[in-house]
């Protein structure tokens, strides 16, 4: 509904409209890595469907307004992104691992930890969104870092960065959790002249120092 309202506003005032869509439009992909031409493998009635299908419908609306009302739209499909100032307890895997390691808690891995994700640092994403909005191509464009990690590999990088003695706790996996996630970014490279510059090992310490400060301040506030 929010997308529909904003598209109506963009039509009325002649604005360019940015839709921040998601890699979740690909569902649990049967194509690897995922190109923008891939239509996805999505369960329409699963526990994650309201998010996946909400974003897919938002893309549909954006393209209908573009074709039917000449609204200038730009569509970005954003893959996992991390960095400073994220919510400490937002449930995203990088935030979870970093906060758990700093708090000396076990790192929670769901399932066998072999599912993969690709992590881009927030400043790379911002550069991609700016390039998309300043360019003349509608998209959709995958904006993500093709560096692919299993959850266990990510846990190891977090341990190396924060606390090598941290332990890992396995829990049952959530339903419809995608097995693999890796963007093909050749379209963004070619048409937006964009690609991510910051590796996980370079970006993670920047996020860790921010999280560490906030968690220590939080603990001081509780008298810990």
Short mmCIF file of C-alpha atoms in Angstrom, two decimals:
data_model
loop_
_atom_site.label_atom_id
_atom_site.label_comp_id
_atom_site.label_asym_id
_atom_site.label_seq_id
_atom_site.Cartn_x
_atom_site.Cartn_y
_atom_site.Cartn_z
CA UNK A 1 0.00 0.00 0.00
CA UNK A 2 2.88 2.34 0.80
CA UNK A 3 4.42 1.68 -2.62
CA UNK A 4 1.07 2.32 -4.32
CA UNK A 5 0.65 5.63 -2.45
CA UNK A 6 4.18 6.77 -3.33
CA UNK A 7 3.80 5.79 -7.00
CA UNK A 8 0.63 7.90 -7.09
CA UNK A 9 2.56 10.81 -5.60
CA UNK A 10 5.45 10.33 -8.07
CA UNK A 11 2.96 10.34 -10.96
CA UNK A 12 1.27 13.50 -9.69
CA UNK A 13 4.44 15.56 -9.20
CA UNK A 14 6.64 14.02 -11.91
CA UNK A 15 9.21 12.56 -9.49
CA UNK A 16 11.66 9.73 -10.07
CA UNK A 17 10.77 6.81 -7.81
CA UNK A 18 13.24 4.37 -6.22
CA UNK A 19 11.93 0.96 -5.18
CA UNK A 20 14.25 -0.84 -2.78
CA UNK A 21 13.26 -4.40 -3.57
CA UNK A 22 15.04 -7.51 -2.33
CA UNK A 23 16.87 -10.68 -3.30
CA UNK A 24 13.93 -12.44 -1.58
CA UNK A 25 11.97 -12.01 -4.83
CA UNK A 26 14.03 -15.01 -6.03
CA UNK A 27 12.69 -17.20 -3.18
CA UNK A 28 14.70 -20.41 -2.72
CA UNK A 29 16.44 -20.15 -6.09
CA UNK A 30 17.02 -23.00 -8.51
CA UNK A 31 19.45 -20.76 -10.46
CA UNK A 32 22.85 -19.90 -8.96
CA UNK A 33 24.06 -17.18 -8.93
CA UNK A 34 20.83 -15.25 -9.48
CA UNK A 35 20.47 -12.99 -12.53
CA UNK A 36 17.77 -10.31 -12.82
CA UNK A 37 16.13 -12.35 -15.61
CA UNK A 38 15.40 -15.22 -13.16
CA UNK A 39 11.72 -15.26 -12.13
CA UNK A 40 12.30 -17.00 -8.83
CA UNK A 41 11.07 -20.03 -6.90
CA UNK A 42 8.69 -18.64 -4.28
CA UNK A 43 6.14 -20.27 -1.99
CA UNK A 44 3.11 -17.91 -2.08
CA UNK A 45 1.59 -19.26 1.18
CA UNK A 46 4.65 -19.86 3.39
CA UNK A 47 5.69 -18.15 6.62
CA UNK A 48 7.99 -15.75 4.73
CA UNK A 49 5.56 -15.11 1.86
CA UNK A 50 4.12 -11.79 3.06
CA UNK A 51 7.62 -10.28 2.66
CA UNK A 52 8.61 -12.04 -0.58
CA UNK A 53 5.26 -11.49 -2.30
CA UNK A 54 4.92 -7.95 -0.95
CA UNK A 55 8.18 -7.01 -2.65
CA UNK A 56 7.27 -8.89 -5.84
CA UNK A 57 3.92 -7.05 -5.97
CA UNK A 58 5.72 -3.73 -5.34
CA UNK A 59 7.92 -4.42 -8.40
CA UNK A 60 4.77 -5.22 -10.44
CA UNK A 61 3.15 -1.93 -9.38
CA UNK A 62 6.32 0.05 -10.18
CA UNK A 63 6.53 -1.44 -13.68
CA UNK A 64 2.80 -0.88 -14.30
CA UNK A 65 3.11 2.80 -13.33
CA UNK A 66 6.22 3.05 -15.51
CA UNK A 67 4.54 1.51 -18.56
CA UNK A 68 1.04 2.88 -18.02
CA UNK A 69 1.66 6.36 -16.62
CA UNK A 70 5.27 7.08 -17.73
CA UNK A 71 6.46 7.32 -14.11
CA UNK A 72 10.27 7.22 -13.97
CA UNK A 73 11.02 4.25 -11.74
CA UNK A 74 14.26 2.61 -10.63
CA UNK A 75 14.24 -0.88 -9.10
CA UNK A 76 17.06 -2.23 -6.91
CA UNK A 77 17.08 -5.81 -5.64
CA UNK A 78 19.14 -5.55 -2.48
CA UNK A 79 21.05 -8.54 -1.13
CA UNK A 80 22.11 -8.94 2.52
CA UNK A 81 23.66 -5.70 3.76
CA UNK A 82 25.44 -4.96 7.05
CA UNK A 83 27.25 -2.08 8.74
CA UNK A 84 27.29 0.30 11.70
CA UNK A 85 24.09 1.66 13.30
CA UNK A 86 21.97 -1.40 12.57
CA UNK A 87 19.55 -2.42 15.32
CA UNK A 88 21.42 -4.61 17.81
CA UNK A 89 18.62 -7.17 17.94
CA UNK A 90 17.05 -6.97 14.47
CA UNK A 91 17.29 -10.74 13.96
CA UNK A 92 19.53 -10.46 10.88
CA UNK A 93 22.34 -12.97 10.87
CA UNK A 94 25.31 -10.56 10.93
CA UNK A 95 23.79 -8.44 13.73
CA UNK A 96 22.92 -11.62 15.67
CA UNK A 97 26.43 -13.08 15.45
CA UNK A 98 28.20 -9.81 16.24
CA UNK A 99 25.97 -8.96 19.21
CA UNK A 100 26.17 -12.53 20.55
CA UNK A 101 29.98 -12.66 20.30
CA UNK A 102 30.39 -9.29 22.06
CA UNK A 103 27.96 -10.37 24.81
CA UNK A 104 29.92 -13.67 25.24
CA UNK A 105 26.86 -15.68 24.17
CA UNK A 106 26.97 -18.69 21.80
CA UNK A 107 26.45 -17.84 18.12
CA UNK A 108 23.08 -19.23 16.99
CA UNK A 109 23.21 -21.18 13.71
CA UNK A 110 19.92 -22.44 12.26
CA UNK A 111 19.93 -25.80 10.49
CA UNK A 112 23.31 -27.26 9.50
CA UNK A 113 24.84 -23.84 8.77
CA UNK A 114 25.60 -24.78 5.15
CA UNK A 115 23.09 -22.32 3.66
CA UNK A 116 24.88 -19.42 1.95
CA UNK A 117 24.42 -15.66 1.87
CA UNK A 118 26.35 -12.80 0.28
CA UNK A 119 27.09 -9.77 2.46
CA UNK A 120 27.65 -6.23 1.21
CA UNK A 121 28.85 -3.32 3.29
CA UNK A 122 26.35 -0.47 3.57
CA UNK A 123 28.48 2.19 1.83
CA UNK A 124 28.75 -0.02 -1.27
CA UNK A 125 24.95 -0.29 -1.35
CA UNK A 126 24.54 3.50 -1.01
CA UNK A 127 26.93 4.04 -3.94
CA UNK A 128 24.87 1.57 -6.00
CA UNK A 129 21.56 3.26 -5.17
CA UNK A 130 22.97 6.70 -6.06
CA UNK A 131 24.33 5.36 -9.38
CA UNK A 132 20.93 3.79 -10.11
CA UNK A 133 18.99 6.99 -9.37
CA UNK A 134 21.40 9.16 -11.37
CA UNK A 135 21.40 6.78 -14.36
CA UNK A 136 18.85 6.23 -17.11
CA UNK A 137 18.14 2.52 -16.60
CA UNK A 138 14.96 1.29 -14.88
CA UNK A 139 16.34 -2.03 -13.72
CA UNK A 140 15.79 -4.21 -11.85
CA UNK A 141 19.42 -4.33 -10.74
CA UNK A 142 20.93 -6.76 -8.27
CA UNK A 143 22.89 -4.75 -5.70
CA UNK A 144 24.94 -7.10 -3.57
CA UNK A 145 28.42 -8.47 -2.97
CA UNK A 146 29.06 -11.73 -4.86
CA UNK A 147 31.38 -12.95 -2.05
CA UNK A 148 29.44 -16.01 -0.84
CA UNK A 149 29.71 -17.45 2.70
CA UNK A 150 28.02 -20.34 4.47
CA UNK A 151 26.58 -19.43 7.87
CA UNK A 152 29.38 -21.47 9.49
CA UNK A 153 32.03 -19.53 7.53
CA UNK A 154 30.40 -16.26 8.59
CA UNK A 155 30.43 -17.44 12.22
CA UNK A 156 34.16 -18.20 11.90
CA UNK A 157 34.91 -14.71 10.49
CA UNK A 158 32.93 -13.15 13.38
CA UNK A 159 34.85 -15.31 15.88
CA UNK A 160 38.21 -14.31 14.33
CA UNK A 161 37.21 -10.64 14.51
CA UNK A 162 35.71 -10.57 18.03
CA UNK A 163 36.38 -13.64 20.16
CA UNK A 164 38.08 -16.82 18.87
CA UNK A 165 36.80 -18.72 21.94
CA UNK A 166 33.11 -18.10 21.06
CA UNK A 167 31.00 -21.24 20.72
CA UNK A 168 28.30 -22.13 18.16
CA UNK A 169 24.84 -23.37 19.11
CA UNK A 170 22.74 -25.18 16.49
CA UNK A 171 18.96 -24.71 16.39
CA UNK A 172 16.28 -26.13 14.04
CA UNK A 173 16.03 -24.23 10.77
CA UNK A 174 13.16 -21.88 9.95
CA UNK A 175 10.67 -22.80 7.21
CA UNK A 176 11.39 -21.81 3.57
CA UNK A 177 14.91 -20.62 4.42
CA UNK A 178 16.68 -20.15 1.04
CA UNK A 179 19.60 -22.57 0.63
CA UNK A 180 21.73 -20.31 -1.56
CA UNK A 181 21.91 -16.59 -2.16
CA UNK A 182 24.48 -14.96 -4.46
CA UNK A 183 23.93 -12.06 -6.87
CA UNK A 184 25.07 -11.97 -10.46
CA UNK A 185 25.99 -8.26 -10.69
CA UNK A 186 27.20 -8.13 -14.30
CA UNK A 187 24.23 -5.92 -15.29
CA UNK A 188 25.04 -3.31 -12.59
CA UNK A 189 28.74 -3.44 -13.52
CA UNK A 190 27.97 -2.83 -17.18
CA UNK A 191 25.12 -0.30 -17.01
CA UNK A 192 25.77 1.50 -13.69
CA UNK A 193 29.56 1.10 -13.61
CA UNK A 194 29.10 -0.16 -10.06
CA UNK A 195 30.57 -2.98 -8.05
CA UNK A 196 31.18 -3.41 -4.31
CA UNK A 197 34.65 -2.53 -3.02
CA UNK A 198 34.58 -3.60 0.63
CA UNK A 199 35.09 -7.26 1.56
CA UNK A 200 33.49 -8.87 4.61
CA UNK A 201 36.83 -9.02 6.44
CA UNK A 202 37.30 -5.28 5.84
CA UNK A 203 33.74 -4.17 6.61
CA UNK A 204 32.99 -6.37 9.61
CA UNK A 205 35.48 -4.68 12.02
CA UNK A 206 33.83 -1.29 11.30
CA UNK A 207 30.46 -2.72 12.31
CA UNK A 208 31.96 -4.50 15.33
CA UNK A 209 33.48 -1.33 16.82
CA UNK A 210 30.09 0.43 16.55
CA UNK A 211 28.23 -2.53 18.10
CA UNK A 212 30.84 -2.89 20.84
CA UNK A 213 30.44 0.77 21.89
CA UNK A 214 26.66 0.53 21.97
CA UNK A 215 26.54 -2.79 23.83
CA UNK A 216 29.06 -1.57 26.43
CA UNK A 217 27.06 1.65 26.89
CA UNK A 218 23.90 -0.42 27.17
CA UNK A 219 25.56 -2.56 29.87
CA UNK A 220 26.79 0.48 31.79
CA UNK A 221 23.21 1.80 31.79
CA UNK A 222 22.13 -1.47 33.41
CA UNK A 223 24.98 -1.27 35.94
CA UNK A 224 26.76 -4.31 34.41
#
